[in-house]
Amino acid sequence: MHKLHQKNPVGLWQLFFAFFMSLMIVVLSELSVTWLILLFLGLGFLAVLLWSGNVKDFLFVGMMLASSIDINKALIAKGGVYVPGLSITLMDVFFLPLLAIWLFEKLIVNRQRLRWNKLYLLPLVYVLWCWISVVNSADKLPSILLCINYTRYFLIFILIADFINHPRHLRLALFGLGGAIILHLVFVVLQIGTGGAFQIQGAKTATAGTKLVFENAGGMHVFRPSGFMGHPNMLADYLVFVLPLLFSLTLMGIKRVGRFVWLSVIVLFVLGVGTIVLTLSRGGWISFAFAIFFVLGFGYLRGIVTAQLISRLAVLGIVGMICVVIAFPAALLRITESDQRSTESRFVMMDHASLVIERNLLMGVGMGGYREAAKNNIPKSFAQLSEWYQQELLKGVVHNKYLLTMAETGVIGFVIFILMLWRLTTAVVRFDYWRDPVYFSVGLGLSAGIFGQVIFYMFDHFYGDARKTLLFVFFGLVVATIKLQSMQIKQPAAQASL
């Protein structure tokens, strides 16, 4: 039986791709010029893919590259920014064919069972509980759609964790993530250069909160870029995912990762830090700092970071912050000046969520049911607010992922969610047999990105966007990195260094 990654004459799998892309053309035929251009580029990518013969690897790199690019086409949308819908994303163009090939090879061609990993358990239990919680939702359609999205996240997690079984696959994943960083940085430059006028249809870039005015600083206007993430806070969160990984790789030095890769990683890291400053996301800054502390702390415990290096980095960080304040005073003003009631709104919404939780403590109001429940559970604190302000708050969801999770899935779902985060965040540092320092560095950077989310979840809503996809992508990469190190221990002669 020929493998799909070999060069073969046109066969069944090529016909499958032809059918899939034909279906995509029919679905997207009435789109704008922007989407037609994207479709053309996608067909070009497919042509290169088929010509190369390495279908799975190309799809995998494309999936990793597109995982943080929030371009989508709504399939089912009830209306409203915070109402869960069902969309096909740019990542799905790569993920769905790869999932089909992976399942076909595993179940039909090779007749293999899925290699169960104990780290799969809590994400699986969480997704199942989300489906169970739909019973309590007052609005079933958004709840079902949100659960479909979470099922998709879980499949992405399983696919990545199982697909990566060789160091080459992990390199492909890192190259895909690196390519995405470059695309985000280019888009940020275009946004800043045009003052936010540069847009891509399907990216659904937000306008609220993208331009700040500091009245006490002479009416200074500052534009906040959002990249492909749709909002500055989301871009900051994306950088909290990937910057710790870049930082961890820089600690390995030139000898372990190579001169070109090491210098490229440093450049991307510096540009990424500059970008997260430009987002003016206070939650992003705090989460990024904690993620870096995570890398340094566990890196020190494992012996890849010295006390002297930490001291030097601390000095460099202080000097860097001084330079930022001098060159970009809006960063300091973002902390010291008025935030247009942003902090006040968060506290009011947290009080609101607390009331919803109190009245639905055990089972919650169901996945996707928060907005409907919020309308019927108005706290006393709302009496002090204007009618307009109340309506604005009711349009959204609480900007605290933990309270939102408890409100929708109850205490049971909240406990499962916390255990899932804890298990996947600490999986790398609790694994005792790290013989390859590069594997550990990659795993540590990935874990720090997840830990950054643990902190960021206290400041934003994190409902059903690309950030949730990234969380499960990083889950999968963590499991895969541990698996590769375990394989190296069992078969050291058969495994090449990363």
Tab-separated table of C-alpha atoms in Angstrom:
chain	number	residue	atom	x	y	z
A	1	MET	CA	0.000	0.000	0.000
A	2	HIS	CA	1.464	3.347	-1.061
A	3	LYS	CA	1.777	6.055	1.554
A	4	LEU	CA	0.109	9.410	1.016
A	5	HIS	CA	3.380	11.259	1.404
A	6	GLN	CA	4.936	9.490	-1.600
A	7	LYS	CA	4.784	10.695	-5.202
A	8	ASN	CA	2.179	8.556	-6.934
A	9	PRO	CA	-0.079	8.814	-9.988
A	10	VAL	CA	-3.425	10.511	-9.526
A	11	GLY	CA	-5.540	8.315	-7.308
A	12	LEU	CA	-8.364	8.308	-4.806
A	13	TRP	CA	-6.870	10.864	-2.442
A	14	GLN	CA	-6.248	13.369	-5.288
A	15	LEU	CA	-9.885	13.002	-6.320
A	16	PHE	CA	-10.890	13.652	-2.717
A	17	PHE	CA	-8.998	16.939	-2.767
A	18	ALA	CA	-10.510	17.881	-6.122
A	19	PHE	CA	-13.990	17.254	-4.712
A	20	PHE	CA	-13.211	19.171	-1.509
A	21	MET	CA	-11.891	22.235	-3.340
A	22	SER	CA	-14.803	22.128	-5.799
A	23	LEU	CA	-17.165	22.227	-2.848
A	24	MET	CA	-15.209	25.158	-1.387
A	25	ILE	CA	-15.515	27.049	-4.684
A	26	VAL	CA	-19.281	26.564	-4.684
A	27	VAL	CA	-19.572	27.746	-1.079
A	28	LEU	CA	-17.360	30.794	-1.624
A	29	SER	CA	-18.432	31.669	-5.176
A	30	GLU	CA	-20.397	34.790	-4.194
A	31	LEU	CA	-17.678	36.327	-2.051
A	32	SER	CA	-15.833	39.575	-2.566
A	33	VAL	CA	-12.603	40.136	-4.454
A	34	THR	CA	-10.623	39.688	-1.208
A	35	TRP	CA	-11.994	36.204	-0.644
A	36	LEU	CA	-11.556	35.283	-4.302
A	37	ILE	CA	-7.890	36.274	-4.028
A	38	LEU	CA	-7.554	34.131	-0.910
A	39	LEU	CA	-9.264	31.273	-2.744
A	40	PHE	CA	-6.851	31.677	-5.668
A	41	LEU	CA	-3.888	31.592	-3.293
A	42	GLY	CA	-5.362	28.526	-1.628
A	43	LEU	CA	-5.663	26.751	-4.967
A	44	GLY	CA	-2.063	27.694	-5.726
A	45	PHE	CA	-1.038	26.239	-2.385
A	46	LEU	CA	-2.963	23.081	-3.219
A	47	ALA	CA	-1.195	22.827	-6.579
A	48	VAL	CA	2.199	23.041	-4.873
A	49	LEU	CA	1.021	20.554	-2.297
A	50	LEU	CA	-0.020	17.962	-4.882
A	51	TRP	CA	3.108	18.540	-6.937
A	52	SER	CA	5.360	17.935	-3.929
A	53	GLY	CA	3.616	14.701	-3.034
A	54	ASN	CA	3.958	15.322	0.719
A	55	VAL	CA	0.321	16.075	1.363
A	56	LYS	CA	0.155	15.531	5.094
A	57	ASP	CA	3.178	17.658	5.943
A	58	PHE	CA	1.966	20.539	3.790
A	59	LEU	CA	-1.477	20.430	5.359
A	60	PHE	CA	0.039	20.235	8.819
A	61	VAL	CA	2.256	23.288	8.274
A	62	GLY	CA	-0.694	25.153	6.773
A	63	MET	CA	-2.850	24.240	9.756
A	64	MET	CA	-0.253	25.491	12.216
A	65	LEU	CA	0.299	28.645	10.173
A	66	ALA	CA	-3.429	29.432	10.027
A	67	SER	CA	-4.238	28.508	13.636
A	68	SER	CA	-3.841	32.109	14.809
A	69	ILE	CA	-5.283	33.851	11.739
A	70	ASP	CA	-8.864	34.711	12.607
A	71	ILE	CA	-10.296	34.812	9.089
A	72	ASN	CA	-13.596	33.010	8.802
A	73	LYS	CA	-16.837	32.694	6.904
A	74	ALA	CA	-19.976	32.375	9.000
A	75	LEU	CA	-22.135	29.341	8.265
A	76	ILE	CA	-24.673	29.808	11.052
A	77	ALA	CA	-24.840	33.158	12.851
A	78	LYS	CA	-27.670	34.238	15.122
A	79	GLY	CA	-26.319	37.757	15.458
A	80	GLY	CA	-24.252	39.648	18.000
A	81	VAL	CA	-20.544	39.719	18.721
A	82	TYR	CA	-20.830	37.493	21.786
A	83	VAL	CA	-23.431	35.065	20.443
A	84	PRO	CA	-21.733	31.755	19.527
A	85	GLY	CA	-22.011	30.833	15.864
A	86	LEU	CA	-20.605	28.276	13.473
A	87	SER	CA	-17.978	29.324	10.947
A	88	ILE	CA	-15.447	27.795	8.626
A	89	THR	CA	-12.041	29.262	9.337
A	90	LEU	CA	-8.873	29.505	7.314
A	91	MET	CA	-7.405	26.812	9.549
A	92	ASP	CA	-10.257	24.442	8.637
A	93	VAL	CA	-9.155	24.491	4.999
A	94	PHE	CA	-6.072	22.586	6.158
A	95	PHE	CA	-7.392	20.855	9.261
A	96	LEU	CA	-10.421	19.088	7.787
A	97	PRO	CA	-8.555	17.363	4.904
A	98	LEU	CA	-5.699	16.420	7.236
A	99	LEU	CA	-8.174	15.004	9.753
A	100	ALA	CA	-9.822	12.924	7.017
A	101	ILE	CA	-6.467	11.586	5.765
A	102	TRP	CA	-5.261	10.880	9.299
A	103	LEU	CA	-8.402	8.915	10.159
A	104	PHE	CA	-8.387	7.075	6.812
A	105	GLU	CA	-4.788	5.964	7.202
A	106	LYS	CA	-5.113	5.067	10.861
A	107	LEU	CA	-8.441	3.251	10.823
A	108	ILE	CA	-8.675	1.801	7.316
A	109	VAL	CA	-5.190	1.558	5.821
A	110	ASN	CA	-3.133	0.660	8.899
A	111	ARG	CA	-6.028	-0.573	11.073
A	112	GLN	CA	-4.573	1.066	14.146
A	113	ARG	CA	-6.237	2.206	17.331
A	114	LEU	CA	-5.750	5.698	18.626
A	115	ARG	CA	-2.815	5.666	21.028
A	116	TRP	CA	-4.465	6.815	24.209
A	117	ASN	CA	-2.552	9.263	26.386
A	118	LYS	CA	-3.575	10.041	29.942
A	119	LEU	CA	-3.285	13.752	29.106
A	120	TYR	CA	-6.277	13.349	26.781
A	121	LEU	CA	-8.637	12.564	29.644
A	122	LEU	CA	-9.423	15.956	31.168
A	123	PRO	CA	-9.915	17.794	27.832
A	124	LEU	CA	-12.255	14.979	26.769
A	125	VAL	CA	-14.200	15.116	30.039
A	126	TYR	CA	-14.470	18.895	29.764
A	127	VAL	CA	-15.888	18.746	26.234
A	128	LEU	CA	-18.375	16.047	27.257
A	129	TRP	CA	-19.501	18.134	30.230
A	130	CYS	CA	-19.981	21.124	27.918
A	131	TRP	CA	-22.392	19.020	25.872
A	132	ILE	CA	-24.209	17.902	29.010
A	133	SER	CA	-24.586	21.537	30.109
A	134	VAL	CA	-26.604	22.330	26.969
A	135	VAL	CA	-29.614	20.850	28.759
A	136	ASN	CA	-29.667	23.866	31.112
A	137	SER	CA	-29.336	26.499	28.387
A	138	ALA	CA	-32.311	28.753	27.751
A	139	ASP	CA	-31.143	29.236	24.161
A	140	LYS	CA	-30.192	25.860	22.739
A	141	LEU	CA	-28.866	26.814	19.292
A	142	PRO	CA	-25.914	28.983	20.451
A	143	SER	CA	-25.117	26.359	23.077
A	144	ILE	CA	-25.004	23.543	20.533
A	145	LEU	CA	-22.889	25.623	18.155
A	146	LEU	CA	-20.414	26.463	20.909
A	147	CYS	CA	-20.162	22.784	21.851
A	148	ILE	CA	-19.518	21.904	18.209
A	149	ASN	CA	-16.645	24.397	18.297
A	150	TYR	CA	-15.258	22.795	21.454
A	151	THR	CA	-15.492	19.369	19.841
A	152	ARG	CA	-13.476	20.780	16.939
A	153	TYR	CA	-10.875	22.109	19.414
A	154	PHE	CA	-10.566	18.669	20.964
A	155	LEU	CA	-10.102	17.007	17.568
A	156	ILE	CA	-7.370	19.527	16.753
A	157	PHE	CA	-5.694	18.667	20.054
A	158	ILE	CA	-5.830	14.913	19.412
A	159	LEU	CA	-4.693	15.244	15.803
A	160	ILE	CA	-1.601	17.303	16.686
A	161	ALA	CA	-0.656	15.112	19.645
A	162	ASP	CA	-0.926	11.914	17.586
A	163	PHE	CA	0.384	13.239	14.245
A	164	ILE	CA	3.711	14.457	15.650
A	165	ASN	CA	5.729	11.249	16.031
A	166	HIS	CA	9.101	12.397	14.682
A	167	PRO	CA	11.332	15.416	15.395
A	168	ARG	CA	10.724	16.545	11.811
A	169	HIS	CA	7.031	16.988	12.571
A	170	LEU	CA	7.798	19.150	15.575
A	171	ARG	CA	10.101	21.283	13.438
A	172	LEU	CA	7.299	21.698	10.916
A	173	ALA	CA	4.965	22.825	13.701
A	174	LEU	CA	7.489	25.389	14.935
A	175	PHE	CA	8.102	26.661	11.402
A	176	GLY	CA	4.355	27.056	10.940
A	177	LEU	CA	4.047	29.018	14.173
A	178	GLY	CA	7.041	31.141	13.191
A	179	GLY	CA	5.534	31.897	9.783
A	180	ALA	CA	2.320	33.020	11.478
A	181	ILE	CA	4.267	35.421	13.692
A	182	ILE	CA	5.818	36.997	10.604
A	183	LEU	CA	2.386	37.399	8.966
A	184	HIS	CA	0.998	39.056	12.096
A	185	LEU	CA	3.933	41.448	12.284
A	186	VAL	CA	3.548	42.420	8.618
A	187	PHE	CA	-0.173	43.023	9.118
A	188	VAL	CA	0.554	45.131	12.200
A	189	VAL	CA	2.950	47.307	10.191
A	190	LEU	CA	0.282	47.800	7.514
A	191	GLN	CA	-2.338	48.669	10.138
A	192	ILE	CA	-0.087	51.196	11.868
A	193	GLY	CA	1.011	52.687	8.555
A	194	THR	CA	-2.602	53.277	7.490
A	195	GLY	CA	-3.936	54.214	10.915
A	196	GLY	CA	-6.141	51.138	10.983
A	197	ALA	CA	-7.588	51.662	7.505
A	198	PHE	CA	-6.008	48.491	6.113
A	199	GLN	CA	-8.516	45.666	6.464
A	200	ILE	CA	-8.985	42.139	5.143
A	201	GLN	CA	-12.527	40.923	4.628
A	202	GLY	CA	-13.304	37.959	6.813
A	203	ALA	CA	-10.890	39.090	9.523
A	204	LYS	CA	-13.728	40.945	11.325
A	205	THR	CA	-11.436	43.540	12.887
A	206	ALA	CA	-13.055	45.351	15.804
A	207	THR	CA	-13.256	49.137	15.996
A	208	ALA	CA	-14.147	49.565	19.666
A	209	GLY	CA	-11.087	50.073	21.840
A	210	THR	CA	-8.648	50.330	18.948
A	211	LYS	CA	-8.080	54.082	19.317
A	212	LEU	CA	-7.393	55.673	22.690
A	213	VAL	CA	-7.387	59.358	23.601
A	214	PHE	CA	-5.385	60.553	26.632
A	215	GLU	CA	-7.023	63.854	27.530
A	216	ASN	CA	-4.574	64.743	30.302
A	217	ALA	CA	-1.716	64.365	27.832
A	218	GLY	CA	-2.947	67.050	25.475
A	219	GLY	CA	-5.499	64.836	23.765
A	220	MET	CA	-2.920	62.349	22.501
A	221	HIS	CA	-4.443	59.846	20.060
A	222	VAL	CA	-2.960	56.346	19.928
A	223	PHE	CA	-3.888	53.525	17.547
A	224	ARG	CA	-3.794	49.959	18.863
A	225	PRO	CA	-3.037	47.265	16.239
A	226	SER	CA	-4.859	43.944	16.231
A	227	GLY	CA	-3.073	41.911	13.544
A	228	PHE	CA	-5.151	38.975	12.339
A	229	MET	CA	-6.742	38.512	15.765
A	230	GLY	CA	-9.530	41.075	15.425
A	231	HIS	CA	-8.843	43.116	18.567
A	232	PRO	CA	-5.721	44.525	20.293
A	233	ASN	CA	-6.339	42.470	23.437
A	234	MET	CA	-6.609	39.330	21.329
A	235	LEU	CA	-3.367	40.148	19.527
A	236	ALA	CA	-1.701	40.649	22.907
A	237	ASP	CA	-3.017	37.274	24.022
A	238	TYR	CA	-1.676	35.622	20.874
A	239	LEU	CA	1.745	37.080	21.660
A	240	VAL	CA	1.472	35.750	25.222
A	241	PHE	CA	1.130	32.314	23.607
A	242	VAL	CA	4.136	32.481	21.291
A	243	LEU	CA	6.656	34.887	22.867
A	244	PRO	CA	7.552	32.586	25.812
A	245	LEU	CA	8.377	29.847	23.290
A	246	LEU	CA	10.703	32.212	21.405
A	247	PHE	CA	12.246	33.355	24.674
A	248	SER	CA	12.826	29.785	25.807
A	249	LEU	CA	14.522	28.902	22.525
A	250	THR	CA	16.877	31.882	22.797
A	251	LEU	CA	18.118	30.486	26.110
A	252	MET	CA	19.451	27.433	24.259
A	253	GLY	CA	22.121	29.473	22.490
A	254	ILE	CA	23.611	29.249	19.019
A	255	LYS	CA	25.280	25.850	19.438
A	256	ARG	CA	22.107	23.936	20.220
A	257	VAL	CA	19.644	25.487	17.732
A	258	GLY	CA	21.988	26.839	15.042
A	259	ARG	CA	23.065	30.409	14.222
A	260	PHE	CA	20.345	31.200	11.676
A	261	VAL	CA	17.488	29.844	13.801
A	262	TRP	CA	18.793	31.467	16.969
A	263	LEU	CA	19.189	34.906	15.373
A	264	SER	CA	15.783	34.601	13.680
A	265	VAL	CA	14.152	33.722	16.989
A	266	ILE	CA	15.767	36.722	18.718
A	267	VAL	CA	14.573	39.092	15.985
A	268	LEU	CA	11.027	37.727	16.165
A	269	PHE	CA	11.047	37.927	19.950
A	270	VAL	CA	12.191	41.561	20.021
A	271	LEU	CA	9.642	42.558	17.375
A	272	GLY	CA	6.956	40.614	19.215
A	273	VAL	CA	7.721	42.360	22.510
A	274	GLY	CA	7.515	45.698	20.708
A	275	THR	CA	4.152	44.698	19.260
A	276	ILE	CA	2.682	43.645	22.597
A	277	VAL	CA	3.677	47.069	23.927
A	278	LEU	CA	1.860	48.715	21.013
A	279	THR	CA	-1.344	46.807	21.788
A	280	LEU	CA	-1.590	48.754	25.075
A	281	SER	CA	-3.159	45.671	26.633
A	282	ARG	CA	-2.529	45.803	30.365
A	283	GLY	CA	-3.749	42.248	30.817
A	284	GLY	CA	-1.400	41.189	28.036
A	285	TRP	CA	1.579	42.868	29.704
A	286	ILE	CA	0.879	41.236	33.062
A	287	SER	CA	0.314	37.792	31.512
A	288	PHE	CA	3.460	38.074	29.404
A	289	ALA	CA	5.528	38.959	32.467
A	290	PHE	CA	4.205	35.945	34.391
A	291	ALA	CA	4.892	33.668	31.404
A	292	ILE	CA	8.508	34.863	31.245
A	293	PHE	CA	8.863	34.305	35.004
A	294	PHE	CA	7.558	30.772	34.412
A	295	VAL	CA	10.314	30.087	31.866
A	296	LEU	CA	13.025	31.575	34.059
A	297	GLY	CA	11.846	29.873	37.244
A	298	PHE	CA	11.564	26.344	35.907
A	299	GLY	CA	14.536	26.887	33.611
A	300	TYR	CA	16.607	27.711	36.684
A	301	LEU	CA	15.339	24.636	38.527
A	302	ARG	CA	16.259	22.441	35.553
A	303	GLY	CA	19.680	24.000	35.122
A	304	ILE	CA	19.241	25.647	31.725
A	305	VAL	CA	19.114	29.148	33.243
A	306	THR	CA	21.747	30.493	35.617
A	307	ALA	CA	21.327	33.085	38.363
A	308	GLN	CA	23.785	35.308	36.533
A	309	LEU	CA	21.690	35.173	33.369
A	310	ILE	CA	18.540	36.044	35.332
A	311	SER	CA	20.318	39.070	36.832
A	312	ARG	CA	21.432	40.251	33.403
A	313	LEU	CA	17.972	39.783	31.965
A	314	ALA	CA	16.471	41.729	34.875
A	315	VAL	CA	18.776	44.668	34.165
A	316	LEU	CA	18.030	44.432	30.452
A	317	GLY	CA	14.314	44.366	31.193
A	318	ILE	CA	14.482	47.480	33.375
A	319	VAL	CA	16.498	49.338	30.745
A	320	GLY	CA	14.024	48.201	28.107
A	321	MET	CA	11.043	49.511	30.076
A	322	ILE	CA	12.731	52.881	30.530
A	323	CYS	CA	13.404	53.072	26.798
A	324	VAL	CA	9.780	52.162	26.052
A	325	VAL	CA	8.448	54.919	28.321
A	326	ILE	CA	10.738	57.461	26.663
A	327	ALA	CA	10.026	56.367	23.080
A	328	PHE	CA	6.352	55.471	23.572
A	329	PRO	CA	4.888	57.476	26.498
A	330	ALA	CA	1.402	56.085	25.788
A	331	ALA	CA	2.546	52.865	27.477
A	332	LEU	CA	2.925	54.718	30.787
A	333	LEU	CA	-0.225	56.776	30.210
A	334	ARG	CA	-2.159	53.554	29.710
A	335	ILE	CA	-1.389	52.744	33.348
A	336	THR	CA	-1.636	56.185	34.938
A	337	GLU	CA	-4.430	57.850	32.928
A	338	SER	CA	-8.167	57.165	32.751
A	339	ASP	CA	-9.155	53.994	30.893
A	340	GLN	CA	-12.641	55.204	29.848
A	341	ARG	CA	-14.345	53.083	32.530
A	342	SER	CA	-12.793	49.844	31.271
A	343	THR	CA	-11.754	48.706	34.757
A	344	GLU	CA	-15.067	49.785	36.254
A	345	SER	CA	-16.955	47.803	33.611
A	346	ARG	CA	-14.979	44.687	34.410
A	347	PHE	CA	-15.782	44.875	38.116
A	348	VAL	CA	-19.478	45.504	37.455
A	349	MET	CA	-19.605	42.543	35.060
A	350	MET	CA	-17.820	40.360	37.602
A	351	ASP	CA	-20.463	41.287	40.181
A	352	HIS	CA	-23.102	40.457	37.601
A	353	ALA	CA	-21.522	37.061	36.895
A	354	SER	CA	-21.330	36.330	40.615
A	355	LEU	CA	-25.104	36.688	40.855
A	356	VAL	CA	-25.628	34.335	37.899
A	357	ILE	CA	-23.294	31.817	39.540
A	358	GLU	CA	-25.006	32.107	42.920
A	359	ARG	CA	-28.376	31.249	41.373
A	360	ASN	CA	-27.032	28.437	39.171
A	361	LEU	CA	-24.197	27.110	41.269
A	362	LEU	CA	-24.033	23.386	40.566
A	363	MET	CA	-24.847	22.973	36.861
A	364	GLY	CA	-24.590	26.512	35.495
A	365	VAL	CA	-26.769	28.093	32.807
A	366	GLY	CA	-25.365	25.976	29.973
A	367	MET	CA	-22.641	26.575	27.422
A	368	GLY	CA	-23.451	29.708	25.451
A	369	GLY	CA	-26.282	30.602	27.794
A	370	TYR	CA	-24.617	33.419	29.725
A	371	ARG	CA	-26.097	36.378	27.841
A	372	GLU	CA	-29.658	35.130	28.183
A	373	ALA	CA	-29.129	34.376	31.867
A	374	ALA	CA	-27.536	37.794	32.444
A	375	LYS	CA	-30.678	39.551	31.181
A	376	ASN	CA	-32.759	37.761	33.820
A	377	ASN	CA	-30.330	38.196	36.724
A	378	ILE	CA	-29.647	41.886	37.261
A	379	PRO	CA	-27.486	42.737	40.316
A	380	LYS	CA	-28.145	45.650	42.658
A	381	SER	CA	-24.982	47.396	41.445
A	382	PHE	CA	-26.731	48.111	38.138
A	383	ALA	CA	-29.091	50.544	39.912
A	384	GLN	CA	-26.215	53.030	40.177
A	385	LEU	CA	-25.552	52.974	36.412
A	386	SER	CA	-27.270	54.826	33.604
A	387	GLU	CA	-29.709	52.950	31.376
A	388	TRP	CA	-27.367	53.302	28.399
A	389	TYR	CA	-24.410	51.934	30.345
A	390	GLN	CA	-26.462	48.967	31.553
A	391	GLN	CA	-27.463	48.066	27.995
A	392	GLU	CA	-23.857	48.292	26.830
A	393	LEU	CA	-22.749	45.893	29.570
A	394	LEU	CA	-25.536	43.444	28.745
A	395	LYS	CA	-24.315	43.192	25.155
A	396	GLY	CA	-21.184	41.332	26.252
A	397	VAL	CA	-20.083	38.632	28.648
A	398	VAL	CA	-18.058	38.909	31.828
A	399	HIS	CA	-14.390	39.659	31.156
A	400	ASN	CA	-13.159	36.840	33.348
A	401	LYS	CA	-12.887	33.368	31.850
A	402	TYR	CA	-13.117	31.639	35.221
A	403	LEU	CA	-16.367	33.347	36.204
A	404	LEU	CA	-17.786	32.786	32.715
A	405	THR	CA	-16.912	29.078	32.886
A	406	MET	CA	-18.488	28.689	36.322
A	407	ALA	CA	-21.579	30.598	35.256
A	408	GLU	CA	-22.147	28.437	32.173
A	409	THR	CA	-20.967	24.994	33.328
A	410	GLY	CA	-21.390	25.274	37.093
A	411	VAL	CA	-18.974	24.250	39.809
A	412	ILE	CA	-18.514	20.830	38.201
A	413	GLY	CA	-17.447	22.280	34.860
A	414	PHE	CA	-15.288	24.883	36.567
A	415	VAL	CA	-13.374	22.226	38.538
A	416	ILE	CA	-12.823	20.160	35.380
A	417	PHE	CA	-11.612	23.285	33.553
A	418	ILE	CA	-9.156	24.198	36.322
A	419	LEU	CA	-7.812	20.649	36.505
A	420	MET	CA	-7.380	20.591	32.727
A	421	LEU	CA	-5.384	23.826	32.764
A	422	TRP	CA	-3.276	22.681	35.708
A	423	ARG	CA	-2.561	19.268	34.172
A	424	LEU	CA	-1.490	20.590	30.767
A	425	THR	CA	0.423	23.555	32.205
A	426	THR	CA	2.520	21.405	34.557
A	427	ALA	CA	2.881	18.302	32.364
A	428	VAL	CA	6.302	19.316	31.041
A	429	VAL	CA	7.841	20.427	34.345
A	430	ARG	CA	6.506	17.329	36.119
A	431	PHE	CA	8.053	14.973	33.525
A	432	ASP	CA	11.363	13.798	35.014
A	433	TYR	CA	13.227	12.351	32.053
A	434	TRP	CA	14.339	15.280	29.925
A	435	ARG	CA	17.566	14.127	28.312
A	436	ASP	CA	17.399	16.549	25.393
A	437	PRO	CA	17.586	20.192	26.590
A	438	VAL	CA	16.077	21.434	23.322
A	439	TYR	CA	12.975	19.284	23.793
A	440	PHE	CA	12.678	20.606	27.327
A	441	SER	CA	13.134	24.173	26.116
A	442	VAL	CA	10.366	23.761	23.555
A	443	GLY	CA	8.083	22.120	26.101
A	444	LEU	CA	8.838	24.799	28.681
A	445	GLY	CA	8.056	27.596	26.224
A	446	LEU	CA	4.792	25.940	25.228
A	447	SER	CA	3.837	25.438	28.891
A	448	ALA	CA	4.656	29.068	29.670
A	449	GLY	CA	2.333	30.150	26.865
A	450	ILE	CA	-0.474	28.139	28.458
A	451	PHE	CA	0.414	29.555	31.878
A	452	GLY	CA	0.136	33.024	30.373
A	453	GLN	CA	-3.463	32.175	29.505
A	454	VAL	CA	-4.101	31.111	33.090
A	455	ILE	CA	-3.236	34.692	34.077
A	456	PHE	CA	-4.909	36.405	31.122
A	457	TYR	CA	-8.180	34.585	31.848
A	458	MET	CA	-8.655	36.934	34.789
A	459	PHE	CA	-8.857	39.975	32.489
A	460	ASP	CA	-10.793	39.006	29.349
A	461	HIS	CA	-13.767	36.924	28.177
A	462	PHE	CA	-12.220	34.281	25.806
A	463	TYR	CA	-15.393	32.942	24.272
A	464	GLY	CA	-15.283	31.200	20.891
A	465	ASP	CA	-12.478	32.767	18.855
A	466	ALA	CA	-9.011	31.810	17.601
A	467	ARG	CA	-7.562	32.046	21.113
A	468	LYS	CA	-9.462	28.938	22.163
A	469	THR	CA	-8.146	27.156	19.089
A	470	LEU	CA	-4.618	28.154	20.056
A	471	LEU	CA	-5.093	26.814	23.575
A	472	PHE	CA	-5.838	23.318	22.267
A	473	VAL	CA	-3.097	23.624	19.636
A	474	PHE	CA	-0.621	24.256	22.445
A	475	PHE	CA	-2.131	21.382	24.444
A	476	GLY	CA	-1.400	19.108	21.514
A	477	LEU	CA	2.148	20.403	21.092
A	478	VAL	CA	2.876	19.874	24.786
A	479	VAL	CA	1.695	16.260	24.644
A	480	ALA	CA	3.650	15.665	21.419
A	481	THR	CA	6.877	17.104	22.864
A	482	ILE	CA	6.655	14.833	25.911
A	483	LYS	CA	5.920	11.881	23.615
A	484	LEU	CA	8.989	12.585	21.469
A	485	GLN	CA	11.229	12.745	24.514
A	486	SER	CA	9.747	9.474	25.783
A	487	MET	CA	10.419	7.860	22.406
A	488	GLN	CA	14.008	9.109	22.500
A	489	ILE	CA	14.490	7.524	25.917
A	490	LYS	CA	13.065	4.187	24.751
A	491	GLN	CA	14.813	4.171	21.386
A	492	PRO	CA	17.744	6.575	21.542
A	493	ALA	CA	19.358	5.189	18.427
A	494	ALA	CA	16.248	5.650	16.335
A	495	GLN	CA	15.565	9.246	17.245
A	496	ALA	CA	17.419	12.219	15.792
A	497	SER	CA	17.947	15.399	17.719
A	498	LEU	CA	15.470	18.193	17.157
